Tab-separated table of C-alpha atoms and ligand atoms in Angstrom:
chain	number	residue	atom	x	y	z
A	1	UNK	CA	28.256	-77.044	175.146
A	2	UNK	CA	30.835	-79.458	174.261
A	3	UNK	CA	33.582	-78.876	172.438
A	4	UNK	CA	34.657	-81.939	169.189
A	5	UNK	CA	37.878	-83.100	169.254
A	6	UNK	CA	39.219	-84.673	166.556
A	7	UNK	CA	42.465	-87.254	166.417
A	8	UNK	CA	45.119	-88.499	164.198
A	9	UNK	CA	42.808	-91.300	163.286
A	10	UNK	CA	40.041	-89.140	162.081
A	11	UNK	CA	42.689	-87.314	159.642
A	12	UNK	CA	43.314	-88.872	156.035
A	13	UNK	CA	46.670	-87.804	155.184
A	14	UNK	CA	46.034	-87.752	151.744
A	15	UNK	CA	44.218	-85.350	151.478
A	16	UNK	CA	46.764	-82.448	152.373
A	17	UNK	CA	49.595	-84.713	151.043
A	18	UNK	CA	47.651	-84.233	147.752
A	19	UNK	CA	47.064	-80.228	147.708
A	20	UNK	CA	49.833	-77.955	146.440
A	21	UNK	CA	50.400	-75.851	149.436
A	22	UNK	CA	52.059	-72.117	148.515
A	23	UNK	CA	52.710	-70.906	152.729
A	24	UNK	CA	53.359	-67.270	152.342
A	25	UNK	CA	55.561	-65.838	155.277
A	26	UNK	CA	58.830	-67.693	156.847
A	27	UNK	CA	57.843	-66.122	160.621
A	28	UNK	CA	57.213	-67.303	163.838
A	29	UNK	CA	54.214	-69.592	162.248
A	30	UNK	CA	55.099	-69.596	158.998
A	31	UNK	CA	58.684	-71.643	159.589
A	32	UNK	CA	56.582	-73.630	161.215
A	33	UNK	CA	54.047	-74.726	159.352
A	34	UNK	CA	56.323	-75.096	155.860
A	35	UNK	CA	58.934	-77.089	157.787
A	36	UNK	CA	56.388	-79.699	159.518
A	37	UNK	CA	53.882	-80.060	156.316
A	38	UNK	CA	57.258	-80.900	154.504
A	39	UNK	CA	58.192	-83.567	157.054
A	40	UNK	CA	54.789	-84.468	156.778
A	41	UNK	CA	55.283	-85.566	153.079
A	42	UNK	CA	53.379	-82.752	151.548
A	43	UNK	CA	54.531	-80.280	148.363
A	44	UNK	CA	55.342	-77.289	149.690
A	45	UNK	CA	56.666	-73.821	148.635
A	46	UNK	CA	57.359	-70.830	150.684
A	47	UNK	CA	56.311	-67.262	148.787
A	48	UNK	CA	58.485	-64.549	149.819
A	49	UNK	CA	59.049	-60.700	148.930
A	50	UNK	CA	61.767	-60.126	146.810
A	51	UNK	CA	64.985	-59.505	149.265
A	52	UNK	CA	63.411	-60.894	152.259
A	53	UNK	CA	65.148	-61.581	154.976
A	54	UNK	CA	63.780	-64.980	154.985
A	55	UNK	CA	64.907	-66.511	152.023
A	56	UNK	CA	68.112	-67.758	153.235
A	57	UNK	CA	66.891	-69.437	156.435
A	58	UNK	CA	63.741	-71.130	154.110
A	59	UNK	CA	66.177	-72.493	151.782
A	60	UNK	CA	69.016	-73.533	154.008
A	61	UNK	CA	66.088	-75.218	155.498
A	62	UNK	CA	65.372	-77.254	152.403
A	63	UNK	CA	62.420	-75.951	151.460
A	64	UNK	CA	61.652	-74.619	147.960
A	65	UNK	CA	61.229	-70.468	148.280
A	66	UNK	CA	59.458	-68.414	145.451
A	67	UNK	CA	58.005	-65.242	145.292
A	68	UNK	CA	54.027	-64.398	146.657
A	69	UNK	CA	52.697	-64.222	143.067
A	70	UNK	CA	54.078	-67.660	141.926
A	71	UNK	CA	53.221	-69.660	145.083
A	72	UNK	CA	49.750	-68.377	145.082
A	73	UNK	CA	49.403	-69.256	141.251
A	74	UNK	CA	50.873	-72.850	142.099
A	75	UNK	CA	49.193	-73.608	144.792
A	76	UNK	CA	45.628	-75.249	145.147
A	77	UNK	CA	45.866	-74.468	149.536
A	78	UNK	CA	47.584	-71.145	150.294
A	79	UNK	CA	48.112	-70.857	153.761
A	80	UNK	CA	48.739	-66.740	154.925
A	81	UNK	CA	50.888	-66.513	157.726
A	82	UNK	CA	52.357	-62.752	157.164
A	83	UNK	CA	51.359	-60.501	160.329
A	84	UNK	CA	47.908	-59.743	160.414
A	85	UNK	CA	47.922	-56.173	159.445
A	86	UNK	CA	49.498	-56.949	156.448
A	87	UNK	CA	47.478	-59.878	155.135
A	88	UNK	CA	44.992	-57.521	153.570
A	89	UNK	CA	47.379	-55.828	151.176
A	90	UNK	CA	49.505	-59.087	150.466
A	91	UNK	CA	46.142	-60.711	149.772
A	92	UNK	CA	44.878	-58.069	147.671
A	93	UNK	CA	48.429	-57.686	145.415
A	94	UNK	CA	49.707	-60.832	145.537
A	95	UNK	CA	47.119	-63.871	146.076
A	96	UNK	CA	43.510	-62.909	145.036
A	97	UNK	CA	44.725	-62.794	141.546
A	98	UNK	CA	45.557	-66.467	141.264
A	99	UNK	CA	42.803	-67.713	143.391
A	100	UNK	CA	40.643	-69.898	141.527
A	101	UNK	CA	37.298	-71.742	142.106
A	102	UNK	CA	37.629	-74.868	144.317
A	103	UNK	CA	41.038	-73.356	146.008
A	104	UNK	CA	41.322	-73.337	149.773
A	105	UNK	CA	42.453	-69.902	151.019
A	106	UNK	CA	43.599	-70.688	154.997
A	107	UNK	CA	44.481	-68.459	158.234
A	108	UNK	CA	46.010	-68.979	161.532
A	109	UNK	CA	43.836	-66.181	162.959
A	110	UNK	CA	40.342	-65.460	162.000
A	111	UNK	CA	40.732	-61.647	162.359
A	112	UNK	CA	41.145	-60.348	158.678
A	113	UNK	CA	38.233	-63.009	157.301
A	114	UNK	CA	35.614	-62.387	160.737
A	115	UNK	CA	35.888	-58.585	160.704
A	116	UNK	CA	35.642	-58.550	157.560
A	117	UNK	CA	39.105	-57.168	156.032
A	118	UNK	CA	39.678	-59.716	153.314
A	119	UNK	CA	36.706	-60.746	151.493
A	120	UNK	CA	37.301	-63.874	149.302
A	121	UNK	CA	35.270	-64.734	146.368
A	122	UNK	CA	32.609	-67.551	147.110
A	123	UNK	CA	34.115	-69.947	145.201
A	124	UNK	CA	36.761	-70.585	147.444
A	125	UNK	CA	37.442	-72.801	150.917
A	126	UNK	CA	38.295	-70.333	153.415
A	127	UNK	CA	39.594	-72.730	156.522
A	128	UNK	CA	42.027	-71.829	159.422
A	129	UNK	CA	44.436	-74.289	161.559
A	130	UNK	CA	45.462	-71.903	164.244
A	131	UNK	CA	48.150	-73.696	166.990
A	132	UNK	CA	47.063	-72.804	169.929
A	133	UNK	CA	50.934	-71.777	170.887
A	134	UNK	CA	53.945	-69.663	169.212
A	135	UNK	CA	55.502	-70.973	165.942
A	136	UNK	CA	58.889	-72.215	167.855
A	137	UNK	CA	56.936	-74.551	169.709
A	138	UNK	CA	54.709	-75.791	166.765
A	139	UNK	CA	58.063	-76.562	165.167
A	140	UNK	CA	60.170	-78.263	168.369
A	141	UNK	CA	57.206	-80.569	169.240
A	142	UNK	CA	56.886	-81.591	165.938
A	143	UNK	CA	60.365	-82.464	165.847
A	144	UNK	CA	60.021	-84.040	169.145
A	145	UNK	CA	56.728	-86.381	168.207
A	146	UNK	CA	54.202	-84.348	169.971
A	147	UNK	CA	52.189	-81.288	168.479
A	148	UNK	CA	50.887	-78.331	169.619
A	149	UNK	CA	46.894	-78.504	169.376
A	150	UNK	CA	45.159	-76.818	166.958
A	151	UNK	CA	41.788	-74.788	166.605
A	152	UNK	CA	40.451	-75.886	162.875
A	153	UNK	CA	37.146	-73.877	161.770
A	154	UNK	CA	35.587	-73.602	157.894
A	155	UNK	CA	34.177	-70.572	157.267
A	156	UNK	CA	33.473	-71.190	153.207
A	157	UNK	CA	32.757	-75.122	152.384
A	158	UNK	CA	33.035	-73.896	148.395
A	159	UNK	CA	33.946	-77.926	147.431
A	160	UNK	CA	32.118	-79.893	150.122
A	161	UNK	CA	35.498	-81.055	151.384
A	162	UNK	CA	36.467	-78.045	153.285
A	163	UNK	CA	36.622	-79.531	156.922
A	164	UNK	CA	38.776	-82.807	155.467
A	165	UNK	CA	41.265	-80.285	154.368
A	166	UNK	CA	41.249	-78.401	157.294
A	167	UNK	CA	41.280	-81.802	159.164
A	168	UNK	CA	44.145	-83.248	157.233
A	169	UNK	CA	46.193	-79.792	157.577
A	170	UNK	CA	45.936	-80.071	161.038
A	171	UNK	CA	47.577	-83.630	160.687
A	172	UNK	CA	50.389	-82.009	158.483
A	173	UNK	CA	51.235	-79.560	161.077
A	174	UNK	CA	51.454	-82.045	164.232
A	175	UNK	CA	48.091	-80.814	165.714
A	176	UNK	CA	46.374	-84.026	165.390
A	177	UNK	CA	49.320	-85.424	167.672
A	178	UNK	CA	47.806	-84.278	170.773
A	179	UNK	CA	44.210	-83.060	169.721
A	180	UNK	CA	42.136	-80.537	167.027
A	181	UNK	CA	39.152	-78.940	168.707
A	182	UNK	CA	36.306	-77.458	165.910
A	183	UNK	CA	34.962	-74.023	165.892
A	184	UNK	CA	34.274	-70.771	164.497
A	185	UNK	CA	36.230	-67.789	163.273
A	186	UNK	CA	33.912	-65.737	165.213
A	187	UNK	CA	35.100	-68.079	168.211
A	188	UNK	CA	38.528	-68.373	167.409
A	189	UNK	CA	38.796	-64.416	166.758
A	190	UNK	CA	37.144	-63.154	169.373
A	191	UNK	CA	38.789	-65.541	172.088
A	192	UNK	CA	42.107	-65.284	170.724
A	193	UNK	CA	41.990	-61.651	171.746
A	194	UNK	CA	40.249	-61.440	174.287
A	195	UNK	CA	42.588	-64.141	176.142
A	196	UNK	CA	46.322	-62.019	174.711
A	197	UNK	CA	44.022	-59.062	175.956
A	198	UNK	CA	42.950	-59.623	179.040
A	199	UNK	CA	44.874	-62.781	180.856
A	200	UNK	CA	48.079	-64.203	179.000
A	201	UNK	CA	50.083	-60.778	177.806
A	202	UNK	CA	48.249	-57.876	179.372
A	203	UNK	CA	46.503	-59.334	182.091
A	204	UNK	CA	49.915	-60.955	183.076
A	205	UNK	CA	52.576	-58.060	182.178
A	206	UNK	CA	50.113	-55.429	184.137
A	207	UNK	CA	49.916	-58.061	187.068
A	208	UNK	CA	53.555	-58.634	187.636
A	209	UNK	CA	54.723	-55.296	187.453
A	210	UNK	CA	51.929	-54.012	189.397
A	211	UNK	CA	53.098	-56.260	192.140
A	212	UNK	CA	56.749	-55.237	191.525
A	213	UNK	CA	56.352	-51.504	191.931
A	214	UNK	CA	54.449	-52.181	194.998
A	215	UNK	CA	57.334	-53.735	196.893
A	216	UNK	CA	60.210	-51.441	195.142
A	217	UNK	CA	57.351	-48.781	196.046
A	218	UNK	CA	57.849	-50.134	199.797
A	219	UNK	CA	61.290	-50.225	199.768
A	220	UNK	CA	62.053	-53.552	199.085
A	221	UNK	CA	65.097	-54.467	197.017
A	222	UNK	CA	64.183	-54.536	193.175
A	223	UNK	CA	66.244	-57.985	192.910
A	224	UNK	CA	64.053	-59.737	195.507
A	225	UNK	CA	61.092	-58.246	194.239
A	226	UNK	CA	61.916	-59.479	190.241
A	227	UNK	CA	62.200	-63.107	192.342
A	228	UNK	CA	58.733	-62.751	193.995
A	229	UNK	CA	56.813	-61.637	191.390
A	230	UNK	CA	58.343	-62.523	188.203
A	231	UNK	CA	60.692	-65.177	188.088
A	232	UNK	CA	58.909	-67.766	190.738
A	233	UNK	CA	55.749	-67.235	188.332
A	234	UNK	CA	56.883	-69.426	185.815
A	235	UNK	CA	57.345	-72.334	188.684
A	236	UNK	CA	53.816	-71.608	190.011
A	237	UNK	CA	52.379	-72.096	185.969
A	238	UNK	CA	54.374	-75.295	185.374
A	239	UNK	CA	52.327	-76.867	188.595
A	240	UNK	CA	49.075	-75.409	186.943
A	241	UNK	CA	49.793	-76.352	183.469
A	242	UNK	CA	50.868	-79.813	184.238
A	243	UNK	CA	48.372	-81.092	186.937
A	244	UNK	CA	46.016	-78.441	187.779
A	245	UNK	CA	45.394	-75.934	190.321
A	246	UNK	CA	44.720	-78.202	193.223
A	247	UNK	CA	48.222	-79.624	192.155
A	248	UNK	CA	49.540	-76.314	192.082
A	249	UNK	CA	47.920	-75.699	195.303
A	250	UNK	CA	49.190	-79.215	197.087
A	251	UNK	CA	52.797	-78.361	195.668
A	252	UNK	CA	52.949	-74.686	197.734
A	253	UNK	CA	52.350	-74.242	201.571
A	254	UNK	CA	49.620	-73.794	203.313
A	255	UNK	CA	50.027	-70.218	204.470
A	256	UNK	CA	50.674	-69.332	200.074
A	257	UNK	CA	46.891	-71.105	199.532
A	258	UNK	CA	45.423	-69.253	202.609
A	259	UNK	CA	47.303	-66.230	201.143
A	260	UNK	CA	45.951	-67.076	197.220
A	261	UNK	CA	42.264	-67.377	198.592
A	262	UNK	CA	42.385	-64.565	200.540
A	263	UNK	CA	44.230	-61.972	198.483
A	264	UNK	CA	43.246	-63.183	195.418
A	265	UNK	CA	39.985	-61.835	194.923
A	266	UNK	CA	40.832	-58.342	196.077
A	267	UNK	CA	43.487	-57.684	193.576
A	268	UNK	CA	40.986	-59.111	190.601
A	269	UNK	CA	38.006	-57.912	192.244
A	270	UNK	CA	34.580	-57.005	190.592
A	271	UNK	CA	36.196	-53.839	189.076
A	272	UNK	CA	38.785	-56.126	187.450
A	273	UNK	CA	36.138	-58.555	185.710
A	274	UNK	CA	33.948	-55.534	184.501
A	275	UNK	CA	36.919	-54.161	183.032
A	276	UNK	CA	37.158	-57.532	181.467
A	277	UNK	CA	33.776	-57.590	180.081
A	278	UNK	CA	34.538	-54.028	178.447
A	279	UNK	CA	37.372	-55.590	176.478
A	280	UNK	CA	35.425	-58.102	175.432
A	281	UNK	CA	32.314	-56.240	173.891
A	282	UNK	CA	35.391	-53.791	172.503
A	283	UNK	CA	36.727	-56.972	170.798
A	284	UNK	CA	32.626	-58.302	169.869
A	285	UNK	CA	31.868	-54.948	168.226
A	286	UNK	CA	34.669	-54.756	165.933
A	287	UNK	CA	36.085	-51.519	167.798
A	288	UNK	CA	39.435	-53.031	169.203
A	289	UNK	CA	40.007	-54.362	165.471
A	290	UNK	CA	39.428	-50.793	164.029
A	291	UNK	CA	41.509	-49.279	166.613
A	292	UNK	CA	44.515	-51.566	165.840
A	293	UNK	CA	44.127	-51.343	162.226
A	294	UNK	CA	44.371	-47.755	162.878
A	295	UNK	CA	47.539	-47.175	164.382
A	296	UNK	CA	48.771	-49.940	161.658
A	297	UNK	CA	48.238	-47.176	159.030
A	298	UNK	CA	49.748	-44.737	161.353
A	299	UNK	CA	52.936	-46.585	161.634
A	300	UNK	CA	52.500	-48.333	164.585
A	301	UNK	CA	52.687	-45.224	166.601
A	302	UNK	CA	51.025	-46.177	169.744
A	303	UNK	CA	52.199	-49.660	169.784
A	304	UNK	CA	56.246	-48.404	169.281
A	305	UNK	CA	55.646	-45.672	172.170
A	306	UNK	CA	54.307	-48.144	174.679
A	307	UNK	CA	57.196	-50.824	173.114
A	308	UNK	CA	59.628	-48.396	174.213
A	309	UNK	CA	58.231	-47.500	177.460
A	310	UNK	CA	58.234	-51.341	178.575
A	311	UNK	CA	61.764	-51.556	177.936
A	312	UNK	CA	62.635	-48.472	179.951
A	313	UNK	CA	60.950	-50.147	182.907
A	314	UNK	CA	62.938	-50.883	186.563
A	315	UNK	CA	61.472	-54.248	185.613
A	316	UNK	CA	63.104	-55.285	182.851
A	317	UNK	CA	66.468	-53.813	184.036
A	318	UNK	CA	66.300	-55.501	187.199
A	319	UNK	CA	65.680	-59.157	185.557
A	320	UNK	CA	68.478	-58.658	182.490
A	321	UNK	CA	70.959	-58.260	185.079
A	322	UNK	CA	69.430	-61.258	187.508
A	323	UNK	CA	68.807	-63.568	184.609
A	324	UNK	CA	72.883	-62.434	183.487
A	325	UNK	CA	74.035	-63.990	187.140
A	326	UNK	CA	72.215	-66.902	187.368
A	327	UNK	CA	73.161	-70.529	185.743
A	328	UNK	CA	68.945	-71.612	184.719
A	329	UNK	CA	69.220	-68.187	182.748
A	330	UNK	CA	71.443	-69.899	179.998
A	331	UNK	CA	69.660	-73.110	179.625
B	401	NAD	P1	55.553	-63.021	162.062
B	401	NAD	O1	55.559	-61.566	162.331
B	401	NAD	O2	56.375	-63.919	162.900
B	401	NAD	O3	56.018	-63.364	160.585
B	401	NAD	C1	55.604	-62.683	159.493
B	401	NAD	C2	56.352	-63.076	158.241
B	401	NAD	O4	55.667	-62.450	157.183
B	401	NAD	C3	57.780	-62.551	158.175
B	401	NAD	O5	58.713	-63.424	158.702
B	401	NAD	C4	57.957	-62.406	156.686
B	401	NAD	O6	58.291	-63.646	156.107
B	401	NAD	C5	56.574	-62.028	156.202
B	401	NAD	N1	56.388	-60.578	155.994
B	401	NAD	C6	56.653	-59.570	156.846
B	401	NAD	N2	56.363	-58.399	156.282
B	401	NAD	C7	55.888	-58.672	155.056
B	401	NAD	C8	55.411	-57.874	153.980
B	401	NAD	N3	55.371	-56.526	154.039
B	401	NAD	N4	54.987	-58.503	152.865
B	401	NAD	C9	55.027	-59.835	152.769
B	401	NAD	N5	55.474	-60.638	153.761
B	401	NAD	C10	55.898	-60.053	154.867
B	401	NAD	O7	54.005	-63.478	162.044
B	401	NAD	P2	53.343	-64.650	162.890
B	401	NAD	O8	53.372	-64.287	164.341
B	401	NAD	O9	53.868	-65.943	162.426
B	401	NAD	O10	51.817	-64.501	162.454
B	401	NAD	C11	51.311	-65.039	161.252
B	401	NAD	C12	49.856	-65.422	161.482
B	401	NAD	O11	49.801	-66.457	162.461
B	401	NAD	C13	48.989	-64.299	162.025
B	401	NAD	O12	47.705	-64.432	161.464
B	401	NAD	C14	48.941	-64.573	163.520
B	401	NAD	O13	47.794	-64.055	164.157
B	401	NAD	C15	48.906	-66.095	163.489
B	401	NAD	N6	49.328	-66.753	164.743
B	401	NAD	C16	50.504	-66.413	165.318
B	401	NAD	C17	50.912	-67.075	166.475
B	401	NAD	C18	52.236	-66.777	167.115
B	401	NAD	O14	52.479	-67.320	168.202
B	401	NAD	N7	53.136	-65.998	166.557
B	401	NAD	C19	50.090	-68.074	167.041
B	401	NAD	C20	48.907	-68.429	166.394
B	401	NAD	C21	48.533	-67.749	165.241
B	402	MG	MG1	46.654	-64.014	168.941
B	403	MG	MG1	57.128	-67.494	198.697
C-alpha cells in the first residue's frame, strides 16, 4: 500500500488564510501551531482558561488570547490542542456550544474522535494535522524554513472541502515544507500509540535501563555504564536518522555490527515481538484507551507513582551529574 504525499504546491493558502482559526491550548503543540499559522498570514486567536498560566507567554508572543468560549464562538476552524484527557470536558463546556454547521472542528491526535470520546454533530468537518514531532520542534523549524511533517486525515467531509482545509492547515503549520502524508484517525490513533508504546518512549526507556542495571548489576561503574547505554545512543540515532541503518552500520566498527547482528535478536527475541502484538490489539480494542482514561479520573494515580519511581532511578542520578561535568551538556 502506498502511502500519498502531498507538497507545498498542492496546498492553496487561501484557504486556511481565509478561516477564523480559535487554537485552544498555548502547550507544547498549541504554541506551536498559533505562532506558525500567524506567521503564516492567517487570523488567529488563542482561547485560554481564565488565569492560565499561558496568557502571558501567548501575548508577549503577539498573538491575540481570549477565553475558550469566545474563540470557539469566533472561530469557523477550532483547532484543540489541550492534553488529551481533557479535550472531552473542554469540548463539552466550552466549544460544542458554538459549533455551527459547516465549522471544522480539528485534532492533533485522533484518540478522543476514533474511540469515540467526543462525538461531534454531523454537520461539522472533523480533520486532524498531527506533526509527526514535539511542539518545540514544529515551532524552531518553522522558524528555520523547514517543517516538521504532518499526518492530515478527514474523518467528517460535512462541506465537501474538508481535505483542502486540512491540506491548507498543514501549509500554515510548516508541514507542507518537507511533506503531508494522508490517512486515517483509526491509523493515526492506533500507530501513534502503539509506536510511544512500544519503540520510541517505552520500548526505549525499558531498553536503556535494562542494559544499565545489567552492567551496574556486574559491577561496572554507573558513569561508564550511563556512557554505553545512554548517552552514545543518541550518536548511534543521528547515523540512523540521517542516512539509514547501513549508514549507521558503515559509520561503527566491524566487531559493533557483528555484535548488533548477533545480540540483537536475543534481547528482542520472539517473546519481545509477541509482547508487542499484545499492546497492539490492547491499543485496537479500545482497552489501553479505557485504561488511561481511567486513571485520568483517578488523578493520575498510576501514571504519578511510576513518574516518581523513574526519577528515583540510579539512572537518572548517574546522568544529572555526568551531563553537569561535561561541556555538550550545555549546548
Ligand atoms: P500540553 O500538555 O503541552 O499543553 C496543554 C495546554 O492545554 C496547556 O498548555 C494549557 O494551555 C491547556 N490546558 C491545560 N489544562 C487545561 C484545562 N484544564 N482546561 C483548558 N486548557 C487546559 O499538550 P500537548 O502535548 O501540546 O498536546 C495537545 C494535543 O497535541 C494532544 O492531542 C496531543 O496528543 C497532540 N500531540 C502532541 C504532541 C507533542 O509532542 N506534545 C505531538 C503530536 C500531537
Ligand atoms: Mg502520541
Ligand atoms: Mg563502543
Amino acid at each position: 500500500m502506498a502511502v500519498t504525499i502531498y507538497y507545498e504546491e498542492d496546498c492553496n493558502p487561501e484557504v486556511i488564510r481565509g478561516k477564523k482559526i480559535a487554537v485552544i491550548g498555548y502547550g507544547s503543540q498549541g504554541h506551536a501551531h498559533a505562532l506558525n499559522l500567524k506567521d503564516s498570514g492567517c487570523d488567529v486567536r488563542v482561547g485560554l482558561r481564565e488565569g492560565s498560566a499561558s496568557i502571558e507567554a501567548a501575548e508577549e508572543a503577539g498573538l491575540r488570547v481570549v477565553d475558550m468560549d469566545t474563540a470557539a464562538e469566533e472561530a469557523d476552524l477550532i483547532m484543540v490542542l489541550v492534553p488529551d484527557e481533557l479535550q472531552p470536558e473542554v469540548y463539552e463546556a466550552h466549544i460544542k456550544p458554538h459549533l455551527k454547521a459547516g465549522d471544522t472542528l480539528a485534532f492533533a491526535h485522533g484518540f478522543n474522535i476514533h474511540y469515540g470520546y467526543i462525538v461531534p454533530p454531523e454537520d461539522v468537518n472533523v480533520i486532524m494535522c498531527a506533526p509527526k514531532g514535539p511542539g518545540h520542534i514544529v515551532r524552531r523549524q518553522y522558524t528555520e524554513g523547514s517543517g516538521v511533517p504532518d499526518l492530515i486525515c478527514v474523518q467528517q467531509d460535512a462541506t465537501g472541502d474538508a481535505w483542502d482545509i486540512a491540506l491548507s492547515y498543514a501549509w500554515g503549520v510548516g508541514g507542507a515544507r518537507s511533506g503531508v502524508i494522508k490517512a486515517t484517525f483509526k491509523e493515526e490513533t492506533e500507530e501513534d500509540l502503539f509506536g510511544e508504546q512500544a519503540v520510541l518512549c517505552g520500548g526505549l526507556v525499558e531498553l536503556v535501563k535494562a542494559g544499565f542495571e545489567t552492567l551496574v548489576e556486574a559491577g561496572y561503574p554507573p558513569e561508564l555504564a550511563y556512557f554505553e547505554c545512554y548517552h552514545e545512543m543518541k550518536m548511534i540515532v543521528d547515523l540512523m536518522y540521517e542516512s539509514g541503518i547501513h549508514f549507521m552500520n558503515y559509520s561503527i566498527s566491524n566487531t559493533a555490527e557483528y555484535g548488533e547482528y548477533y545480540a540483537g535478536p536475543k534481547v528482542i527475541n520472539e517473546q519481545s515481538r509477541e509482547a508487542m502484538r499484545e499492546i497492539l490489539a490492547r491499543i485496537q480494542d479500545g482497552s489501553f484507551a479505557r485504561e488511561f482514561v481511567e486513571d485520568c479520573k483517578n488523578g493520575h494515580a498510576w501514571l504519578v507513582e511510576q513518574r516518581e519511581a523513574l526519577s528515583d532511578h540510579e539512572i537518572e542520578k548517574t546522568g544529572e551529574k555526568i551531563r553537569g561535568m561535561f561541556s555538550w551538556a550545555s549546548d
